[in-house]
Amino acid sequence: MSNTNHFVRRATHAGSWYLGDGQALDHQLTEFLDGIPSTSYEHGPLPVPDARIIIAPHAGYSYSGPTGAWAYKFWDVSKIERVFLLGPSHHVYLSTCAVSQAQEYETPLGNLPIDTETIEKLRSTESFQTMSRTVDEEEHSLEMHLPFIYKILSSSPGGIRPLVPIMIGALSAQSEREFGKILSPYLNDSRNGFVISSDFCHWGTRFGYTNYLQDSTNNVIKPLRSASDLHTIVKPDFPIYKSIEIIDYLGMDVSSAGSHAEWTKYLSHTKNTICGRHPISVLIAGIEFLRDQGVELALEQRKPASGTGPAEIVEEENLQNDEALKYQFGKLYWVQYKQSSHCHNLRDSSVSYASGFAKA
């Protein structure tokens, strides 16, 4: 007799947002990953050892797949036993965080088991809600990562490992810090991988965001509201898409600094429509909490392969090697950025995609 309580979340976006045929999808993912060099000039051979935290986009693969593949190329799953997947809610308002009630997540490549034991531990904190089947299956921010996760895990020595999917709601800054603290023991455990799902700037009238960086020196940002603004505010040598790029890059720089307060200030000032800002905020808050507790990387985790890239010199540590890349625990390094199109006027729109990683 079958278990009627065994819930397999369907791959509801397969065949539309990405290929529904498993063999074709596997071939596409292989092409995405093989299109990325096997060695990074800055970070050495890929994957980067101990890079068990990644941030990647969640749009349709025709738009963001090649960019997202960069994060997965850098992802080191050699030590992990489970994968935490954090994504925003696009269809329902959620003021907290929610976990899945499924036992498996379907992908065209094969199913990913859910780590129900870890989910029960999270539920026991009484801080998490439970997604309904409908909410779970309608949300794409989690699903768009599943084929990549399956692909990377299935081709690694450890094989398929269970998933801990978490939907992150529209949290207050205080709640972001609280959930960061709840997840900090898992962030500090090398047996856990983390995938953070986020696109970057959504620009255009259809997104309700038409801000323009009028003065990059003083970070003066003004909204474009009419065609006349294109002549009075937009500079000929600084088109809208370049403004979007700089606003996004400012966000990447702030996130890399690792201060939740500064990240919150950046979002408040720019109003940048980063749809995964709350999952990123929870990550930053969790990492910052651990750093405040004195957690840091071991020295050997900060040494790149010989001759790979311009390293930051760690002068005070008197290293034997000529150089050492000064990785910090949980510091975000951004490795790829693209826009879906280039905006020149108010009729245009675009979504930005970025991929990054952190060693932990």
GROMACS .gro file of C-alpha atoms in nm:
model
  360
    1MET     CA    1   0.000   0.000   0.000
    2SER     CA    2   0.137   0.344  -0.094
    3ASN     CA    3   0.194   0.610   0.165
    4THR     CA    4  -0.070   0.874   0.096
    5ASN     CA    5   0.115   1.117   0.322
    6HIS     CA    6   0.431   1.103   0.112
    7PHE     CA    7   0.435   1.443  -0.060
    8VAL     CA    8   0.657   1.485  -0.366
    9ARG     CA    9   0.669   1.848  -0.473
   10ARG     CA   10   0.618   1.856  -0.848
   11ALA     CA   11   0.860   2.032  -1.084
   12THR     CA   12   0.586   2.277  -1.184
   13HIS     CA   13   0.812   2.509  -1.385
   14ALA     CA   14   0.976   2.234  -1.590
   15GLY     CA   15   0.893   2.264  -1.959
   16SER     CA   16   0.843   2.640  -1.935
   17TRP     CA   17   1.111   2.811  -1.725
   18TYR     CA   18   1.359   2.536  -1.806
   19LEU     CA   19   1.369   2.218  -2.014
   20GLY     CA   20   1.135   1.943  -1.901
   21ASP     CA   21   1.318   1.656  -2.068
   22GLY     CA   22   1.581   1.516  -1.832
   23GLN     CA   23   1.835   1.423  -2.097
   24ALA     CA   24   1.808   1.758  -2.274
   25LEU     CA   25   1.824   1.946  -1.944
   26ASP     CA   26   2.132   1.755  -1.833
   27HIS     CA   27   2.300   1.840  -2.164
   28GLN     CA   28   2.212   2.208  -2.124
   29LEU     CA   29   2.348   2.223  -1.769
   30THR     CA   30   2.667   2.053  -1.888
   31GLU     CA   31   2.706   2.317  -2.157
   32PHE     CA   32   2.651   2.596  -1.904
   33LEU     CA   33   2.912   2.453  -1.667
   34ASP     CA   34   3.164   2.356  -1.936
   35GLY     CA   35   3.148   2.710  -2.072
   36ILE     CA   36   3.320   2.835  -1.756
   37PRO     CA   37   3.701   2.805  -1.722
   38SER     CA   38   3.818   2.533  -1.484
   39THR     CA   39   4.054   2.777  -1.312
   40SER     CA   40   3.974   3.124  -1.185
   41TYR     CA   41   4.250   3.385  -1.212
   42GLU     CA   42   4.158   3.527  -0.873
   43HIS     CA   43   4.065   3.208  -0.690
   44GLY     CA   44   4.253   2.918  -0.846
   45PRO     CA   45   4.123   2.577  -0.960
   46LEU     CA   46   3.748   2.522  -0.940
   47PRO     CA   47   3.560   2.440  -0.732
   48VAL     CA   48   3.717   2.662  -0.468
   49PRO     CA   49   3.794   2.449  -0.159
   50ASP     CA   50   3.548   2.514   0.126
   51ALA     CA   51   3.329   2.740  -0.091
   52ARG     CA   52   3.017   2.576   0.043
   53ILE     CA   53   2.797   2.890   0.029
   54ILE     CA   54   2.680   3.027  -0.305
   55ILE     CA   55   2.439   3.292  -0.430
   56ALA     CA   56   2.283   3.248  -0.773
   57PRO     CA   57   1.982   3.377  -0.972
   58HIS     CA   58   1.647   3.208  -1.027
   59ALA     CA   59   1.512   3.336  -1.359
   60GLY     CA   60   1.436   3.116  -1.658
   61TYR     CA   61   1.745   2.935  -1.775
   62SER     CA   62   1.745   3.113  -2.112
   63TYR     CA   63   1.803   3.433  -1.916
   64SER     CA   64   2.003   3.345  -1.605
   65GLY     CA   65   2.122   2.987  -1.655
   66PRO     CA   66   2.472   3.073  -1.783
   67THR     CA   67   2.522   3.326  -1.501
   68GLY     CA   68   2.391   3.089  -1.234
   69ALA     CA   69   2.628   2.819  -1.355
   70TRP     CA   70   2.922   3.030  -1.236
   71ALA     CA   71   2.816   2.994  -0.874
   72TYR     CA   72   2.775   2.619  -0.913
   73LYS     CA   73   3.115   2.587  -1.084
   74PHE     CA   74   3.273   2.745  -0.773
   75TRP     CA   75   3.065   2.540  -0.525
   76ASP     CA   76   3.257   2.285  -0.319
   77VAL     CA   77   3.029   2.000  -0.207
   78SER     CA   78   3.305   1.757  -0.111
   79LYS     CA   79   3.239   1.776   0.264
   80ILE     CA   80   2.869   1.855   0.281
   81GLU     CA   81   2.596   1.616   0.393
   82ARG     CA   82   2.292   1.837   0.323
   83VAL     CA   83   2.202   2.151   0.130
   84PHE     CA   84   2.012   2.445   0.275
   85LEU     CA   85   1.824   2.628  -0.001
   86LEU     CA   86   1.700   2.978   0.089
   87GLY     CA   87   1.474   3.169  -0.148
   88PRO     CA   88   1.225   3.459  -0.137
   89SER     CA   89   0.849   3.438  -0.166
   90HIS     CA   90   0.709   3.584  -0.489
   91HIS     CA   91   0.341   3.490  -0.466
   92VAL     CA   92   0.232   3.507  -0.101
   93TYR     CA   93   0.308   3.761   0.168
   94LEU     CA   94   0.511   3.603   0.445
   95SER     CA   95   0.639   3.796   0.745
   96THR     CA   96   0.845   3.506   0.877
   97CYS     CA   97   1.015   3.200   0.724
   98ALA     CA   98   0.857   2.875   0.613
   99VAL     CA   99   0.980   2.520   0.558
  100SER     CA  100   0.847   2.254   0.324
  101GLN     CA  101   0.624   1.963   0.424
  102ALA     CA  102   0.739   1.759   0.123
  103GLN     CA  103   0.949   1.444   0.149
  104GLU     CA  104   1.098   1.487  -0.198
  105TYR     CA  105   1.145   1.762  -0.457
  106GLU     CA  106   1.101   1.646  -0.815
  107THR     CA  107   1.337   1.747  -1.096
  108PRO     CA  108   1.351   1.615  -1.455
  109LEU     CA  109   1.690   1.469  -1.364
  110GLY     CA  110   1.564   1.278  -1.060
  111ASN     CA  111   1.420   1.355  -0.719
  112LEU     CA  112   1.599   1.526  -0.432
  113PRO     CA  113   1.515   1.392  -0.083
  114ILE     CA  114   1.419   1.640   0.187
  115ASP     CA  115   1.603   1.636   0.519
  116THR     CA  116   1.288   1.605   0.728
  117GLU     CA  117   1.485   1.558   1.049
  118THR     CA  118   1.658   1.895   1.014
  119ILE     CA  119   1.330   2.058   0.915
  120GLU     CA  120   1.170   1.924   1.234
  121LYS     CA  121   1.455   2.075   1.434
  122LEU     CA  122   1.388   2.410   1.271
  123ARG     CA  123   1.015   2.376   1.339
  124SER     CA  124   1.092   2.306   1.704
  125THR     CA  125   1.226   2.661   1.740
  126GLU     CA  126   0.865   2.776   1.679
  127SER     CA  127   0.999   3.043   1.445
  128PHE     CA  128   0.908   2.872   1.117
  129GLN     CA  129   0.575   2.828   0.943
  130THR     CA  130   0.503   2.541   0.705
  131MET     CA  131   0.441   2.598   0.336
  132SER     CA  132   0.122   2.459   0.192
  133ARG     CA  133   0.154   2.232  -0.110
  134THR     CA  134   0.019   2.510  -0.333
  135VAL     CA  135   0.258   2.774  -0.200
  136ASP     CA  136   0.550   2.534  -0.229
  137GLU     CA  137   0.474   2.437  -0.588
  138GLU     CA  138   0.397   2.789  -0.710
  139GLU     CA  139   0.727   2.937  -0.589
  140HIS     CA  140   1.002   2.936  -0.852
  141SER     CA  141   1.289   3.083  -0.646
  142LEU     CA  142   1.357   2.742  -0.490
  143GLU     CA  143   1.271   2.521  -0.786
  144MET     CA  144   1.502   2.694  -1.035
  145HIS     CA  145   1.803   2.575  -0.833
  146LEU     CA  146   1.700   2.212  -0.806
  147PRO     CA  147   1.836   2.088  -1.142
  148PHE     CA  148   2.171   2.258  -1.077
  149ILE     CA  149   2.187   2.112  -0.726
  150TYR     CA  150   2.099   1.766  -0.855
  151LYS     CA  151   2.356   1.793  -1.133
  152ILE     CA  152   2.641   1.896  -0.904
  153LEU     CA  153   2.560   1.647  -0.627
  154SER     CA  154   2.500   1.350  -0.858
  155SER     CA  155   2.838   1.400  -1.024
  156SER     CA  156   3.026   1.433  -0.693
  157PRO     CA  157   3.169   1.142  -0.488
  158GLY     CA  158   2.908   1.187  -0.214
  159GLY     CA  159   2.618   1.154  -0.456
  160ILE     CA  160   2.272   1.294  -0.387
  161ARG     CA  161   2.232   1.449  -0.044
  162PRO     CA  162   1.912   1.579   0.118
  163LEU     CA  163   1.774   1.929   0.086
  164VAL     CA  164   1.651   2.177   0.347
  165PRO     CA  165   1.435   2.427   0.154
  166ILE     CA  166   1.339   2.747   0.337
  167MET     CA  167   1.118   3.024   0.205
  168ILE     CA  168   1.231   3.359   0.345
  169GLY     CA  169   0.954   3.614   0.391
  170ALA     CA  170   0.954   3.994   0.395
  171LEU     CA  171   1.142   4.010   0.723
  172SER     CA  172   1.219   4.315   0.932
  173ALA     CA  173   1.585   4.389   0.997
  174GLN     CA  174   1.545   4.253   1.348
  175SER     CA  175   1.386   3.931   1.218
  176GLU     CA  176   1.668   3.891   0.966
  177ARG     CA  177   1.916   3.900   1.251
  178GLU     CA  178   1.708   3.653   1.452
  179PHE     CA  179   1.687   3.403   1.167
  180GLY     CA  180   2.056   3.454   1.095
  181LYS     CA  181   2.128   3.355   1.454
  182ILE     CA  182   1.899   3.050   1.428
  183LEU     CA  183   2.080   2.932   1.116
  184SER     CA  184   2.428   3.023   1.242
  185PRO     CA  185   2.507   2.677   1.389
  186TYR     CA  186   2.435   2.527   1.046
  187LEU     CA  187   2.643   2.794   0.871
  188ASN     CA  188   2.928   2.711   1.106
  189ASP     CA  189   2.910   2.338   1.033
  190SER     CA  190   3.121   2.228   0.735
  191ARG     CA  191   2.873   1.945   0.669
  192ASN     CA  192   2.617   2.196   0.542
  193GLY     CA  193   2.607   2.358   0.201
  194PHE     CA  194   2.405   2.675   0.139
  195VAL     CA  195   2.242   2.800  -0.180
  196ILE     CA  196   2.095   3.151  -0.163
  197SER     CA  197   1.847   3.231  -0.439
  198SER     CA  198   1.833   3.589  -0.567
  199ASP     CA  199   1.817   3.798  -0.880
  200PHE     CA  200   1.945   4.155  -0.862
  201CYS     CA  201   1.794   4.479  -0.992
  202HIS     CA  202   1.452   4.464  -1.161
  203TRP     CA  203   1.442   4.789  -1.356
  204GLY     CA  204   1.150   4.940  -1.547
  205THR     CA  205   0.802   5.078  -1.502
  206ARG     CA  206   0.659   4.726  -1.493
  207PHE     CA  207   0.869   4.663  -1.181
  208GLY     CA  208   0.791   5.002  -1.027
  209TYR     CA  209   1.162   5.087  -1.016
  210THR     CA  210   1.316   5.350  -1.244
  211ASN     CA  211   1.589   5.492  -1.021
  212TYR     CA  212   1.897   5.644  -1.179
  213LEU     CA  213   2.235   5.709  -1.020
  214GLN     CA  214   2.272   6.077  -1.108
  215ASP     CA  215   2.592   6.133  -0.909
  216SER     CA  216   2.803   5.822  -0.847
  217THR     CA  217   3.055   6.015  -0.637
  218ASN     CA  218   2.795   6.113  -0.379
  219ASN     CA  219   2.550   5.827  -0.451
  220VAL     CA  220   2.271   6.067  -0.552
  221ILE     CA  221   1.982   5.859  -0.687
  222LYS     CA  222   1.673   6.001  -0.856
  223PRO     CA  223   1.370   5.826  -1.007
  224LEU     CA  224   1.299   5.873  -1.378
  225ARG     CA  225   0.931   5.954  -1.413
  226SER     CA  226   0.888   6.104  -1.759
  227ALA     CA  227   1.051   6.134  -2.098
  228SER     CA  228   1.178   6.478  -2.006
  229ASP     CA  229   1.379   6.320  -1.723
  230LEU     CA  230   1.577   6.131  -1.986
  231HIS     CA  231   1.713   6.466  -2.102
  232THR     CA  232   1.742   6.651  -1.768
  233ILE     CA  233   1.873   6.368  -1.547
  234VAL     CA  234   2.028   6.095  -1.764
  235LYS     CA  235   2.378   6.178  -1.885
  236PRO     CA  236   2.462   6.091  -2.248
  237ASP     CA  237   2.782   5.913  -2.146
  238PHE     CA  238   2.614   5.727  -1.857
  239PRO     CA  239   2.311   5.536  -1.992
  240ILE     CA  240   2.050   5.381  -1.768
  241TYR     CA  241   2.195   5.031  -1.792
  242LYS     CA  242   2.531   5.156  -1.664
  243SER     CA  243   2.353   5.320  -1.370
  244ILE     CA  244   2.182   4.987  -1.295
  245GLU     CA  245   2.518   4.812  -1.309
  246ILE     CA  246   2.681   5.056  -1.067
  247ILE     CA  247   2.388   5.035  -0.823
  248ASP     CA  248   2.413   4.654  -0.834
  249TYR     CA  249   2.790   4.662  -0.792
  250LEU     CA  250   2.753   4.891  -0.493
  251GLY     CA  251   2.527   4.627  -0.340
  252MET     CA  252   2.780   4.354  -0.409
  253ASP     CA  253   3.054   4.558  -0.245
  254VAL     CA  254   2.840   4.626   0.062
  255SER     CA  255   2.735   4.262   0.092
  256SER     CA  256   3.098   4.153   0.070
  257ALA     CA  257   3.185   4.379   0.363
  258GLY     CA  258   2.959   4.161   0.578
  259SER     CA  259   2.778   4.424   0.782
  260HIS     CA  260   2.405   4.363   0.810
  261ALA     CA  261   2.351   4.725   0.917
  262GLU     CA  262   2.535   4.861   0.613
  263TRP     CA  263   2.353   4.620   0.380
  264THR     CA  264   2.020   4.736   0.525
  265LYS     CA  265   2.129   5.099   0.481
  266TYR     CA  266   2.224   5.033   0.117
  267LEU     CA  267   1.883   4.880   0.043
  268SER     CA  268   1.705   5.170   0.212
  269HIS     CA  269   1.904   5.429   0.016
  270THR     CA  270   1.898   5.274  -0.331
  271LYS     CA  271   1.562   5.094  -0.303
  272ASN     CA  272   1.726   4.836  -0.528
  273THR     CA  273   1.474   4.569  -0.624
  274ILE     CA  274   1.689   4.269  -0.531
  275CYS     CA  275   1.419   4.006  -0.493
  276GLY     CA  276   1.635   3.785  -0.273
  277ARG     CA  277   1.742   4.070  -0.046
  278HIS     CA  278   1.590   3.900   0.261
  279PRO     CA  279   1.764   3.562   0.208
  280ILE     CA  280   2.090   3.751   0.150
  281SER     CA  281   2.021   3.956   0.463
  282VAL     CA  282   1.971   3.642   0.671
  283LEU     CA  283   2.299   3.503   0.537
  284ILE     CA  284   2.490   3.824   0.613
  285ALA     CA  285   2.336   3.843   0.962
  286GLY     CA  286   2.425   3.480   1.036
  287ILE     CA  287   2.783   3.522   0.917
  288GLU     CA  288   2.822   3.846   1.112
  289PHE     CA  289   2.691   3.678   1.426
  290LEU     CA  290   2.949   3.400   1.391
  291ARG     CA  291   3.232   3.646   1.325
  292ASP     CA  292   3.134   3.834   1.639
  293GLN     CA  293   3.172   3.501   1.822
  294GLY     CA  294   3.527   3.477   1.692
  295VAL     CA  295   3.471   3.225   1.411
  296GLU     CA  296   3.728   3.252   1.133
  297LEU     CA  297   3.884   3.040   0.862
  298ALA     CA  298   4.190   2.832   0.928
  299LEU     CA  299   4.502   2.977   0.766
  300GLU     CA  300   4.538   2.691   0.517
  301GLN     CA  301   4.190   2.765   0.387
  302ARG     CA  302   4.313   3.107   0.276
  303LYS     CA  303   4.603   2.986   0.061
  304PRO     CA  304   4.530   2.961  -0.313
  305ALA     CA  305   4.713   2.733  -0.551
  306SER     CA  306   5.057   2.862  -0.647
  307GLY     CA  307   5.052   3.123  -0.921
  308THR     CA  308   4.675   3.165  -0.935
  309GLY     CA  309   4.567   3.523  -0.937
  310PRO     CA  310   4.635   3.854  -0.769
  311ALA     CA  311   4.621   3.768  -0.401
  312GLU     CA  312   4.580   4.004  -0.111
  313ILE     CA  313   4.901   3.996   0.088
  314VAL     CA  314   4.860   3.887   0.448
  315GLU     CA  315   5.161   4.074   0.575
  316GLU     CA  316   5.100   4.038   0.947
  317GLU     CA  317   5.096   3.658   0.935
  318ASN     CA  318   5.450   3.618   0.794
  319LEU     CA  319   5.347   3.347   0.553
  320GLN     CA  320   5.605   3.116   0.397
  321ASN     CA  321   5.425   3.136   0.063
  322ASP     CA  322   5.484   3.444  -0.150
  323GLU     CA  323   5.117   3.537  -0.136
  324ALA     CA  324   4.795   3.432   0.028
  325LEU     CA  325   4.444   3.518  -0.071
  326LYS     CA  326   4.299   3.668   0.241
  327TYR     CA  327   3.969   3.487   0.252
  328GLN     CA  328   3.753   3.569   0.550
  329PHE     CA  329   3.491   3.342   0.700
  330GLY     CA  330   3.172   3.392   0.503
  331LYS     CA  331   3.294   3.688   0.296
  332LEU     CA  332   3.109   3.705  -0.035
  333TYR     CA  333   3.311   3.706  -0.356
  334TRP     CA  334   3.114   3.791  -0.669
  335VAL     CA  335   3.229   3.615  -0.984
  336GLN     CA  336   2.975   3.692  -1.257
  337TYR     CA  337   2.719   3.959  -1.346
  338LYS     CA  338   2.481   4.004  -1.640
  339GLN     CA  339   2.169   4.199  -1.734
  340SER     CA  340   1.883   4.050  -1.933
  341SER     CA  341   1.892   4.356  -2.163
  342HIS     CA  342   2.028   4.710  -2.174
  343CYS     CA  343   1.789   4.986  -2.073
  344HIS     CA  344   1.807   5.322  -2.248
  345ASN     CA  345   1.462   5.471  -2.185
  346LEU     CA  346   1.144   5.423  -1.983
  347ARG     CA  347   1.002   5.178  -2.236
  348ASP     CA  348   1.281   4.935  -2.156
  349SER     CA  349   1.311   4.690  -1.869
  350SER     CA  350   1.572   4.447  -1.744
  351VAL     CA  351   1.661   4.206  -1.465
  352SER     CA  352   2.016   4.168  -1.335
  353TYR     CA  353   2.176   3.837  -1.241
  354ALA     CA  354   2.481   3.782  -1.023
  355SER     CA  355   2.668   3.480  -0.889
  356GLY     CA  356   2.896   3.465  -0.589
  357PHE     CA  357   3.043   3.236  -0.324
  358ALA     CA  358   3.175   3.237   0.029
  359LYS     CA  359   3.420   3.007   0.208
  360ALA     CA  360   3.309   2.875   0.543
   0.00000   0.00000   0.00000
